[in-house]
């Protein structure tokens, strides 16, 4: 018994529920002999991985579903050993090089060369090339991306690369210019409702539009989240109709509470309280960027129109510093204090322009 | 049939040959001689002289991507040595090869110190090649070599200068350490001008039998900004897409924009209008509230457009805006510059698009 997300994941390009034009394009590309390198990008939960899996199936048929998981050991020039998990079938290989951090270049160099220099053994295979799927390509280091450059051209005859990324901003231009860019936009609300309805009909579930609309709105374009919420609600209630109460995740309500605390009182003792809450959130492995964004969203809801822009401005600034810096809590706190001071000065009507 | 008879070459050996139809056009139409290199007249003129005199200095090629640096040196070495000696005389290393200090010490040094064998003039394909008595080591993407590795090259370059020439190829000449740069004669490759780009593109289109509308060529030139490789890749992707439907459709400028990941103009214009920038055609737009700006930003992020691309297009729109006061333009440009730096540092895209939106919103209203 698997989750609905996995159980109803489309297996072929024809099964995909939205972006029909895109599916048609990929399909025709897969039929033609010269399949290009590809780069799938779009927000999370939009269906990038699903589309990649469908593309592979279209290329090679059923064989790609026979997967095996391997652990490979790579050696860095300084004789350090790296363990990398590799998912592979006879026709493709899937890696997430960013899991080895700074040493992703070594993995890329060794693995790709090895694949590029071996020929397809299976004579019945439809294509002579193998496909390498690289997940989280936007977190590849510059060095690793540079290592990809010439490899992508040189070994085009027996290897194709499919990159999967959330955004193309962090990819260097030479990589982008060698790939066919495929943008996978998040589904619209109507499209999500359509998918939910399909799942409901397959599960023989009674639903009504109001409930589905609410789930779709809550998911904010993330199909995976919508399906998970849908299944959770079904487990709780059995029948889905009328207004449904979608339980927010714990951390989200917790973040909202922090936001409320910031607005209620601005004092050193309150900063300490907020700090302990932030620590708690961080120790539960909530990414600091998500914490910052959720609290900022909450704070912005509560304050006056003229303050909103400033609060988001500082949120952006401190978020960047958090990435560049080392210790996340400093920057989160600094932002909290900044918001408090902005709010207090706004209340007592003091001009803050000299303090920026 | 005797075992000792010469066997006919096996089928497998034939399949090793790369199928021409499957080759990327970038490789297929790589210039074969230096005369074919587009739009780098100065460099080509200098190098042509070295072909006749067969004396070559160490070289440093630098310039933006897609201007023909690698193609030039490959073509030159092919013309110098011919197909027979190419393998034994040329060592090509790029960023996909390990190039730490140990490789410089071992592999490069070993290759550099071999004395090349003298060669007869006539090659297997019947042509005569100069085949001068030295080898060429091509270090492609040299700016991604570490400082130490570069420093280790210094003495090697001098010691074996009699029998080995180095050619460093890089995008940023500033990343090459000074002692190396001063040992080479530098060649700057400038971005291709529009005329040579369009000539090259139409040449390829003719050879591949695709009809190319002038508007498509223009779209290719504007999206690729002087990077010939990029425009050729886009052209190939577009023609693949156009051919794959039945019946084959004609390539449109919109196809090129979609492939290049350009944000459609309507989206950018709508975004700008939400920020209170006057877009021609509509009645005077009113600046919107914070929540409306945020909703628009959320929508754009959901559509999955890349933030850096969106910002650069927004920048173009603002800078070329006919009626916006200079002060507003300057403030907006400042906000966009900040955001670009932040995105380079890996900051959150949604926050920074929102930040730029709010700053411009403030500056304009």
XYZ file of N, CA, C and O in Angstrom, chain B residues 51-223:
692
model
N 51.141 29.836 -39.844
C 51.001 28.613 -40.630
C 52.115 28.495 -41.651
O 52.624 27.405 -41.912
N 52.497 29.615 -42.255
C 53.531 29.561 -43.280
C 54.921 29.553 -42.661
O 55.808 28.844 -43.120
N 55.088 30.312 -41.592
C 56.431 30.370 -41.007
C 56.662 29.222 -40.023
O 57.785 28.982 -39.610
N 55.591 28.538 -39.662
C 55.609 27.430 -38.701
C 56.329 27.775 -37.407
O 56.905 26.932 -36.765
N 56.272 29.012 -37.032
C 56.780 29.379 -35.723
C 55.624 29.921 -34.912
O 54.899 30.798 -35.355
N 55.458 29.359 -33.750
C 54.273 29.688 -32.972
C 54.709 30.149 -31.584
O 55.533 29.498 -30.944
N 54.169 31.263 -31.100
C 54.453 31.638 -29.715
C 53.524 30.863 -28.770
O 52.621 30.174 -29.223
N 53.763 30.946 -27.463
C 52.731 30.502 -26.527
C 51.553 31.443 -26.686
O 51.727 32.637 -26.911
N 50.342 30.908 -26.528
C 49.194 31.771 -26.795
C 48.216 31.771 -25.640
O 48.083 30.791 -24.912
N 47.529 32.882 -25.477
C 46.462 32.980 -24.484
C 45.244 33.544 -25.190
O 45.268 34.678 -25.650
N 44.205 32.733 -25.318
C 42.964 33.185 -25.959
C 41.978 33.536 -24.877
O 41.726 32.732 -23.990
N 41.425 34.742 -24.942
C 40.385 35.039 -23.958
C 39.247 35.783 -24.617
O 39.418 36.437 -25.646
N 38.068 35.679 -24.009
C 36.888 36.330 -24.556
C 35.646 35.622 -24.060
O 35.737 34.537 -23.487
N 34.470 36.211 -24.298
C 33.225 35.620 -23.807
C 32.948 34.270 -24.454
O 33.547 33.947 -25.484
N 32.054 33.459 -23.857
C 31.767 32.132 -24.402
C 31.179 32.201 -25.802
O 30.524 33.179 -26.168
N 31.467 31.171 -26.594
C 30.836 31.066 -27.904
C 31.412 31.984 -28.954
O 30.752 32.289 -29.932
N 32.662 32.439 -28.784
C 33.216 33.330 -29.791
C 34.248 32.621 -30.666
O 34.828 33.251 -31.532
N 34.507 31.349 -30.402
C 35.368 30.590 -31.299
C 36.778 30.349 -30.820
O 37.659 30.072 -31.626
N 36.999 30.460 -29.515
C 38.366 30.289 -29.006
C 38.836 28.855 -29.206
O 39.876 28.615 -29.824
N 38.050 27.915 -28.671
C 38.440 26.510 -28.793
C 38.473 26.085 -30.258
O 39.391 25.380 -30.689
N 37.484 26.529 -31.011
C 37.432 26.171 -32.432
C 38.685 26.632 -33.153
O 39.250 25.895 -33.964
N 39.152 27.845 -32.862
C 40.310 28.383 -33.552
C 41.541 27.538 -33.298
O 42.238 27.157 -34.235
N 41.790 27.218 -32.039
C 43.021 26.486 -31.743
C 42.943 25.057 -32.277
O 43.929 24.524 -32.786
N 41.738 24.464 -32.223
C 41.604 23.111 -32.769
C 41.836 23.122 -34.282
O 42.548 22.268 -34.820
N 41.259 24.121 -34.936
C 41.420 24.214 -36.387
C 42.873 24.450 -36.742
O 43.416 23.843 -37.678
N 43.529 25.306 -35.973
C 44.928 25.625 -36.253
C 45.793 24.378 -36.108
O 46.623 24.074 -36.981
N 45.568 23.626 -34.991
C 46.429 22.457 -34.818
C 46.132 21.404 -35.878
O 47.042 20.679 -36.297
N 44.875 21.327 -36.301
C 44.562 20.362 -37.352
C 45.284 20.750 -38.648
O 45.811 19.899 -39.358
N 45.322 22.058 -38.915
C 45.996 22.499 -40.140
C 47.497 22.324 -40.064
O 48.166 22.113 -41.067
N 48.016 22.430 -38.848
C 49.460 22.296 -38.699
C 49.887 20.845 -38.838
O 50.882 20.544 -39.488
N 49.144 19.925 -38.195
C 49.639 18.554 -38.091
C 48.909 17.564 -38.972
O 49.430 16.478 -39.208
N 47.700 17.889 -39.394
C 46.953 16.915 -40.189
C 46.395 15.805 -39.321
O 46.772 15.656 -38.161
N 45.494 14.986 -39.876
C 44.810 13.975 -39.070
C 45.738 12.913 -38.492
O 45.467 12.373 -37.431
N 46.838 12.598 -39.177
C 47.686 11.491 -38.723
C 48.407 11.811 -37.425
O 48.497 10.987 -36.524
N 48.940 13.011 -37.368
C 49.780 13.346 -36.228
C 49.037 14.074 -35.124
O 49.609 14.380 -34.088
N 47.755 14.348 -35.387
C 47.006 15.170 -34.446
C 47.062 14.577 -33.040
O 47.303 15.260 -32.060
N 46.850 13.252 -32.954
C 46.790 12.597 -31.655
C 48.115 12.663 -30.902
O 48.150 12.889 -29.697
N 49.209 12.447 -31.643
C 50.486 12.383 -30.942
C 51.061 13.769 -30.652
O 51.929 13.909 -29.806
N 50.570 14.777 -31.358
C 51.174 16.103 -31.181
C 50.359 17.055 -30.323
O 50.865 18.088 -29.919
N 49.075 16.750 -30.133
C 48.227 17.709 -29.425
C 47.656 17.059 -28.171
O 47.129 15.957 -28.218
N 47.794 17.743 -27.051
C 47.166 17.283 -25.810
C 46.121 18.312 -25.406
O 46.449 19.478 -25.214
N 44.882 17.852 -25.333
C 43.825 18.793 -24.970
C 43.313 18.448 -23.587
O 42.883 17.330 -23.335
N 43.385 19.396 -22.677
C 42.868 19.182 -21.327
C 41.846 20.263 -21.040
O 42.070 21.431 -21.340
N 40.712 19.870 -20.489
C 39.727 20.884 -20.120
C 39.245 20.647 -18.709
O 39.738 19.775 -18.018
N 38.263 21.455 -18.301
C 37.848 21.431 -16.902
C 37.249 20.094 -16.500
O 37.135 19.798 -15.324
N 36.871 19.262 -17.493
C 36.318 17.977 -17.105
C 37.413 16.987 -16.740
O 37.131 15.921 -16.234
N 38.670 17.346 -17.011
C 39.772 16.495 -16.591
C 40.305 17.000 -15.265
O 40.254 18.187 -14.982
N 40.815 16.084 -14.518
C 41.452 16.483 -13.267
C 42.681 17.322 -13.612
O 43.517 16.914 -14.401
N 42.769 18.541 -13.043
C 43.899 19.394 -13.410
C 44.563 19.990 -12.193
O 44.951 21.144 -12.177
N 44.617 19.197 -11.155
C 45.291 19.678 -9.956
C 46.777 19.765 -10.209
O 47.258 19.487 -11.313
N 47.498 20.094 -9.171
C 48.926 20.315 -9.325
C 49.646 19.016 -9.702
O 50.625 19.017 -10.447
N 49.090 17.871 -9.238
C 49.761 16.609 -9.531
C 49.706 16.292 -11.027
O 50.676 15.756 -11.584
N 48.584 16.621 -11.679
C 48.472 16.369 -13.105
C 49.442 17.256 -13.874
O 50.089 16.830 -14.835
N 49.555 18.518 -13.427
C 50.494 19.413 -14.097
C 51.897 18.828 -13.999
O 52.652 18.780 -14.964
N 52.212 18.332 -12.779
C 53.571 17.812 -12.567
C 53.832 16.558 -13.393
O 54.932 16.357 -13.873
N 52.815 15.685 -13.494
C 53.063 14.402 -14.153
C 52.675 14.424 -15.632
O 53.515 14.394 -16.509
N 51.361 14.525 -15.861
C 50.871 14.315 -17.224
C 51.382 15.397 -18.183
O 51.935 15.098 -19.242
N 51.216 16.652 -17.768
C 51.604 17.731 -18.660
C 53.110 17.737 -18.861
O 53.612 17.869 -19.976
N 53.826 17.521 -17.765
C 55.281 17.561 -17.866
C 55.787 16.434 -18.763
O 56.667 16.632 -19.607
N 55.206 15.226 -18.544
C 55.619 14.079 -19.361
C 55.387 14.341 -20.842
O 56.245 14.066 -21.675
N 54.223 14.889 -21.127
C 53.913 15.153 -22.534
C 54.828 16.230 -23.077
O 55.304 16.155 -24.218
N 55.099 17.229 -22.241
C 55.893 18.364 -22.716
C 57.330 17.967 -23.018
O 57.957 18.509 -23.921
N 57.831 16.966 -22.259
C 59.258 16.695 -22.443
C 59.542 15.704 -23.570
O 60.695 15.548 -23.964
N 58.513 15.027 -24.105
C 58.743 14.129 -25.234
C 59.228 14.922 -26.448
O 58.628 15.938 -26.778
N 60.259 14.414 -27.096
C 60.692 15.069 -28.326
C 59.904 14.484 -29.494
O 59.838 13.269 -29.641
N 59.243 15.327 -30.254
C 58.419 14.815 -31.348
C 59.290 14.192 -32.437
O 60.401 14.649 -32.699
N 58.734 13.130 -33.043
C 59.451 12.510 -34.145
C 59.302 13.352 -35.408
O 58.258 13.953 -35.639
N 60.350 13.335 -36.220
C 60.243 14.066 -37.477
C 59.250 13.339 -38.383
O 59.147 12.122 -38.354
N 58.485 14.093 -39.147
C 57.440 13.502 -39.963
C 57.652 13.834 -41.428
O 58.110 14.917 -41.766
N 57.296 12.866 -42.267
C 57.320 13.171 -43.690
C 56.178 14.123 -44.001
O 55.183 14.162 -43.278
N 56.319 14.877 -45.040
C 55.366 15.941 -45.327
C 53.988 15.456 -45.732
O 52.990 16.049 -45.363
N 53.924 14.312 -46.485
C 52.634 13.957 -47.073
C 51.859 13.057 -46.119
O 52.378 12.090 -45.586
N 50.614 13.415 -45.886
C 49.781 12.680 -44.954
C 48.937 11.656 -45.690
O 48.979 11.560 -46.912
N 48.181 10.848 -44.928
C 47.412 9.762 -45.533
C 46.294 10.278 -46.430
O 45.862 9.581 -47.335
N 45.810 11.483 -46.186
C 44.743 11.982 -47.056
C 45.306 12.751 -48.248
O 44.589 13.476 -48.926
N 46.613 12.609 -48.496
C 47.178 13.149 -49.717
C 47.583 14.608 -49.653
O 48.174 15.120 -50.587
N 47.271 15.261 -48.536
C 47.642 16.670 -48.467
C 48.965 16.821 -47.742
O 49.409 15.928 -47.018
N 49.567 17.966 -47.914
C 50.818 18.226 -47.224
C 50.539 19.123 -46.022
O 49.816 20.110 -46.144
N 51.086 18.728 -44.892
C 50.927 19.566 -43.716
C 52.282 20.042 -43.268
O 53.279 19.321 -43.428
N 52.375 21.258 -42.735
C 53.685 21.782 -42.331
C 54.339 20.907 -41.265
O 55.543 20.674 -41.307
N 53.527 20.408 -40.326
C 54.006 19.542 -39.257
C 55.307 20.036 -38.624
O 56.348 19.380 -38.724
N 55.265 21.197 -38.011
C 56.476 21.767 -37.404
C 56.949 20.933 -36.224
O 56.182 20.162 -35.667
N 58.234 21.064 -35.874
C 58.824 20.168 -34.871
C 58.483 20.532 -33.434
O 59.371 20.674 -32.598
N 57.233 20.775 -33.119
C 56.853 20.964 -31.714
C 55.456 20.413 -31.502
O 54.749 20.082 -32.445
N 55.080 20.289 -30.219
C 53.756 19.804 -29.857
C 52.948 20.957 -29.276
O 53.506 21.977 -28.864
N 51.654 20.783 -29.271
C 50.805 21.830 -28.698
C 50.021 21.249 -27.516
O 49.464 20.158 -27.629
N 50.037 21.964 -26.403
C 49.203 21.558 -25.268
C 48.098 22.609 -25.104
O 48.390 23.796 -24.932
N 46.867 22.172 -25.255
C 45.740 23.102 -25.150
C 45.136 22.958 -23.763
O 44.702 21.873 -23.371
N 45.123 24.045 -23.011
C 44.479 24.025 -21.698
C 43.186 24.814 -21.815
O 43.186 26.040 -21.733
N 42.119 24.090 -22.041
C 40.828 24.746 -22.243
C 40.263 25.143 -20.877
O 40.548 24.490 -19.885
N 39.476 26.197 -20.860
C 38.865 26.678 -19.613
C 39.928 26.830 -18.522
O 39.765 26.373 -17.386
N 41.006 27.477 -18.889
C 42.156 27.569 -17.987
C 41.854 28.400 -16.755
O 42.552 28.294 -15.749
N 40.799 29.228 -16.813
C 40.529 30.052 -15.639
C 39.960 29.241 -14.486
O 39.857 29.743 -13.378
N 39.605 27.968 -14.739
C 39.152 27.162 -13.604
C 40.292 26.336 -13.017
O 40.068 25.493 -12.164
N 41.533 26.580 -13.471
C 42.684 25.916 -12.851
C 43.054 26.648 -11.575
O 42.912 27.859 -11.482
N 43.548 25.905 -10.612
C 43.909 26.560 -9.348
C 45.178 27.386 -9.540
O 45.946 27.180 -10.472
N 45.382 28.316 -8.604
C 46.571 29.174 -8.641
C 47.848 28.329 -8.599
O 48.790 28.594 -9.329
N 47.829 27.303 -7.731
C 49.013 26.465 -7.576
C 49.348 25.748 -8.875
O 50.507 25.690 -9.279
N 48.311 25.213 -9.503
C 48.529 24.490 -10.746
C 49.106 25.426 -11.803
O 49.990 25.053 -12.570
N 48.578 26.656 -11.815
C 49.099 27.630 -12.781
C 50.559 27.963 -12.481
O 51.382 28.071 -13.393
N 50.857 28.107 -11.193
C 52.233 28.443 -10.822
C 53.182 27.322 -11.238
O 54.307 27.578 -11.663
N 52.713 26.077 -11.119
C 53.557 24.944 -11.481
C 53.855 24.922 -12.976
O 54.867 24.367 -13.411
N 52.982 25.540 -13.758
C 53.177 25.565 -15.209
C 54.321 26.479 -15.635
O 54.910 26.292 -16.704
N 54.613 27.473 -14.800
C 55.508 28.555 -15.226
C 56.827 28.038 -15.794
O 57.206 28.337 -16.917
N 57.491 27.240 -14.963
C 58.820 26.791 -15.366
C 58.731 25.779 -16.513
O 59.586 25.767 -17.400
N 57.663 24.937 -16.447
C 57.493 23.942 -17.512
C 57.410 24.633 -18.864
O 58.014 24.206 -19.852
N 56.690 25.740 -18.883
C 56.523 26.449 -20.146
C 57.851 26.919 -20.709
O 58.075 26.860 -21.913
N 58.734 27.372 -19.820
C 60.017 27.881 -20.321
C 60.975 26.752 -20.691
O 61.629 26.787 -21.717
N 61.017 25.755 -19.802
C 61.990 24.676 -19.991
C 61.824 23.963 -21.327
O 62.788 23.621 -21.979
N 60.564 23.705 -21.666
C 60.340 22.899 -22.857
C 59.867 23.736 -24.037
O 59.242 23.225 -24.944
N 60.155 25.030 -24.022
C 59.648 25.917 -25.057
C 60.141 25.502 -26.441
O 59.490 25.769 -27.450
N 61.273 24.810 -26.497
C 61.836 24.433 -27.785
C 60.951 23.414 -28.505
O 60.813 23.440 -29.717
N 60.331 22.502 -27.722
C 59.583 21.427 -28.357
C 58.083 21.458 -28.041
O 57.343 20.621 -28.511
N 57.640 22.386 -27.225
C 56.225 22.400 -26.850
C 55.694 23.823 -26.811
O 56.358 24.734 -26.323
N 54.510 24.004 -27.364
C 53.837 25.300 -27.258
C 52.565 25.124 -26.441
O 51.872 24.119 -26.595
N 52.283 26.085 -25.606
C 51.060 26.037 -24.802
C 50.020 26.977 -25.391
O 50.363 28.047 -25.913
N 48.777 26.573 -25.300
C 47.706 27.503 -25.647
C 46.687 27.481 -24.517
O 46.048 26.452 -24.257
N 46.578 28.583 -23.809
C 45.596 28.676 -22.726
C 44.331 29.312 -23.272
O 44.393 30.313 -23.984
N 43.199 28.742 -22.955
C 41.924 29.281 -23.409
C 41.083 29.594 -22.186
O 40.925 28.731 -21.313
N 40.586 30.814 -22.074
C 39.790 31.135 -20.879
C 38.794 32.246 -21.179
O 38.868 32.927 -22.203
N 37.849 32.407 -20.274
C 36.868 33.490 -20.403
C 37.373 34.772 -19.745
O 37.188 35.855 -20.264
N 37.996 34.625 -18.573
C 38.402 35.808 -17.826
C 39.914 35.842 -17.727
O 40.511 35.026 -17.013
N 40.524 36.793 -18.414
C 41.984 36.836 -18.450
C 42.533 37.194 -17.075
O 43.656 36.849 -16.736
N 41.712 37.823 -16.239
C 42.182 38.235 -14.921
C 42.393 37.051 -13.984
O 43.075 37.174 -12.978
N 41.801 35.894 -14.318
C 41.968 34.734 -13.440
C 43.254 33.967 -13.765
O 43.582 32.999 -13.106
N 43.948 34.374 -14.810
C 45.225 33.750 -15.135
C 46.299 34.539 -14.413
O 46.312 35.772 -14.478
N 47.194 33.840 -13.709
C 48.176 34.585 -12.927
C 49.119 35.329 -13.875
O 49.404 34.881 -14.986
N 49.617 36.463 -13.406
C 50.381 37.379 -14.237
C 51.593 36.709 -14.898
O 51.819 36.891 -16.096
N 52.398 35.934 -14.150
C 53.574 35.312 -14.788
C 53.231 34.444 -15.990
O 54.001 34.392 -16.949
N 52.097 33.770 -15.935
C 51.682 32.960 -17.087
C 51.268 33.848 -18.247
O 51.646 33.620 -19.395
N 50.470 34.866 -17.909
C 49.949 35.737 -18.964
C 51.081 36.438 -19.697
O 51.031 36.635 -20.915
N 52.146 36.783 -18.952
C 53.229 37.534 -19.598
C 54.076 36.629 -20.496
O 54.866 37.114 -21.285
N 53.954 35.300 -20.349
C 54.717 34.399 -21.216
C 53.995 34.132 -22.535
O 54.542 33.474 -23.407
N 52.742 34.593 -22.623
C 51.951 34.265 -23.806
C 51.674 35.526 -24.618
O 51.637 36.619 -24.072
N 51.459 35.326 -25.920
C 50.909 36.455 -26.669
C 49.398 36.338 -26.593
O 48.834 35.270 -26.788
N 48.770 37.453 -26.269
C 47.348 37.401 -25.957
C 46.513 37.708 -27.194
O 46.851 38.570 -27.987
N 45.430 36.972 -27.303
C 44.469 37.255 -28.370
C 43.105 37.448 -27.731
O 42.615 36.571 -27.035
N 42.505 38.609 -27.997
C 41.164 38.813 -27.443
C 40.142 38.444 -28.498
O 40.242 38.886 -29.651
N 39.161 37.645 -28.104
C 38.072 37.281 -29.009
C 36.874 38.130 -28.644
O 36.391 38.079 -27.522
N 36.410 38.916 -29.597
C 35.291 39.803 -29.273
C 33.971 39.119 -29.625
O 33.949 38.217 -30.470
N 32.882 39.544 -28.957
C 31.581 38.960 -29.290
C 31.276 39.145 -30.766
O 31.661 40.157 -31.365
N 30.590 38.188 -31.360
C 30.336 38.249 -32.799
C 29.380 39.380 -33.142
O 28.410 39.611 -32.418
N 29.650 40.074 -34.223
C 28.711 41.101 -34.661
C 27.525 40.422 -35.340
O 27.591 39.263 -35.750
N 26.436 41.194 -35.453
C 25.185 40.591 -35.917
C 25.289 40.027 -37.324
O 24.692 39.005 -37.635
N 26.093 40.700 -38.182
C 26.124 40.281 -39.581
C 26.767 38.908 -39.716
O 26.232 38.011 -40.371
N 27.914 38.707 -39.012
C 28.556 37.396 -39.163
C 27.714 36.303 -38.514
O 27.700 35.177 -39.019
N 27.038 36.649 -37.401
C 26.166 35.635 -36.795
C 25.096 35.197 -37.771
O 24.878 34.002 -37.977
N 24.454 36.185 -38.385
C 23.345 35.819 -39.273
C 23.867 35.087 -40.500
O 23.221 34.154 -40.999
N 25.061 35.456 -40.993
C 25.651 34.718 -42.119
C 25.863 33.258 -41.774
O 25.480 32.353 -42.518
N 26.442 33.038 -40.612
C 26.751 31.681 -40.178
C 25.453 30.878 -40.005
O 25.372 29.721 -40.416
N 24.454 31.532 -39.397
C 23.193 30.829 -39.155
C 22.511 30.460 -40.464
O 22.004 29.343 -40.618
N 22.514 31.395 -41.407
C 21.864 31.075 -42.682
C 22.640 29.986 -43.420
O 22.037 29.132 -44.075
N 23.975 29.998 -43.268
C 24.777 28.947 -43.884
C 24.363 27.582 -43.348
O 24.146 26.636 -44.113
N 24.236 27.496 -42.011
C 23.855 26.216 -41.396
C 22.445 25.830 -41.825
O 22.172 24.671 -42.145
N 21.559 26.812 -41.846
C 20.169 26.536 -42.219
C 20.105 25.984 -43.636
O 19.354 25.048 -43.924
N 20.935 26.554 -44.536
C 20.982 26.056 -45.918
C 21.446 24.609 -45.936
O 20.844 23.749 -46.585
N 22.523 24.346 -45.186
C 23.086 23.000 -45.205
C 22.125 21.986 -44.603
O 22.144 20.816 -44.959
N 21.299 22.426 -43.669
C 20.375 21.502 -43.009
C 18.993 21.509 -43.650
O 18.076 20.860 -43.150
N 18.845 22.291 -44.698
C 17.560 22.358 -45.403
C 16.403 22.843 -44.538
O 15.334 22.251 -44.499
N 16.613 23.888 -43.780
C 15.463 24.457 -43.082
C 15.255 25.883 -43.575
O 16.220 26.593 -43.859
N 14.007 26.246 -43.673
C 13.717 27.616 -44.089
C 13.765 28.494 -42.849
O 13.212 28.158 -41.807
N 14.473 29.609 -42.995
C 14.707 30.462 -41.832
C 14.187 31.859 -42.143
O 14.655 32.502 -43.069
N 13.240 32.279 -41.358
C 12.670 33.604 -41.534
C 13.636 34.642 -40.953
O 14.296 34.363 -39.948
N 13.753 35.843 -41.577
C 14.634 36.872 -40.994
C 14.274 37.215 -39.551
O 15.156 37.496 -38.738
N 12.981 37.139 -39.205
C 12.594 37.483 -37.832
C 13.157 36.450 -36.847
O 13.511 36.795 -35.717
N 13.245 35.186 -37.305
C 13.810 34.149 -36.437
C 15.294 34.416 -36.218
O 15.800 34.306 -35.099
N 15.985 34.812 -37.305
C 17.410 35.122 -37.166
C 17.591 36.258 -36.175
O 18.467 36.213 -35.300
N 16.728 37.266 -36.267
C 16.824 38.384 -35.331
C 16.609 37.928 -33.897
O 17.330 38.345 -32.986
N 15.602 37.069 -33.705
C 15.325 36.562 -32.355
C 16.529 35.798 -31.822
O 16.905 35.953 -30.661
N 17.156 35.007 -32.693
C 18.344 34.241 -32.282
C 19.464 35.181 -31.868
O 20.138 34.956 -30.869
N 19.652 36.245 -32.663
C 20.754 37.165 -32.369
C 20.512 37.883 -31.048
O 21.412 37.996 -30.214
N 19.266 38.339 -30.839
C 19.026 39.089 -29.600
C 19.101 38.193 -28.375
O 19.597 38.620 -27.337
N 18.625 36.940 -28.474
C 18.663 36.098 -27.275
C 20.067 35.600 -26.970
O 20.393 35.353 -25.819
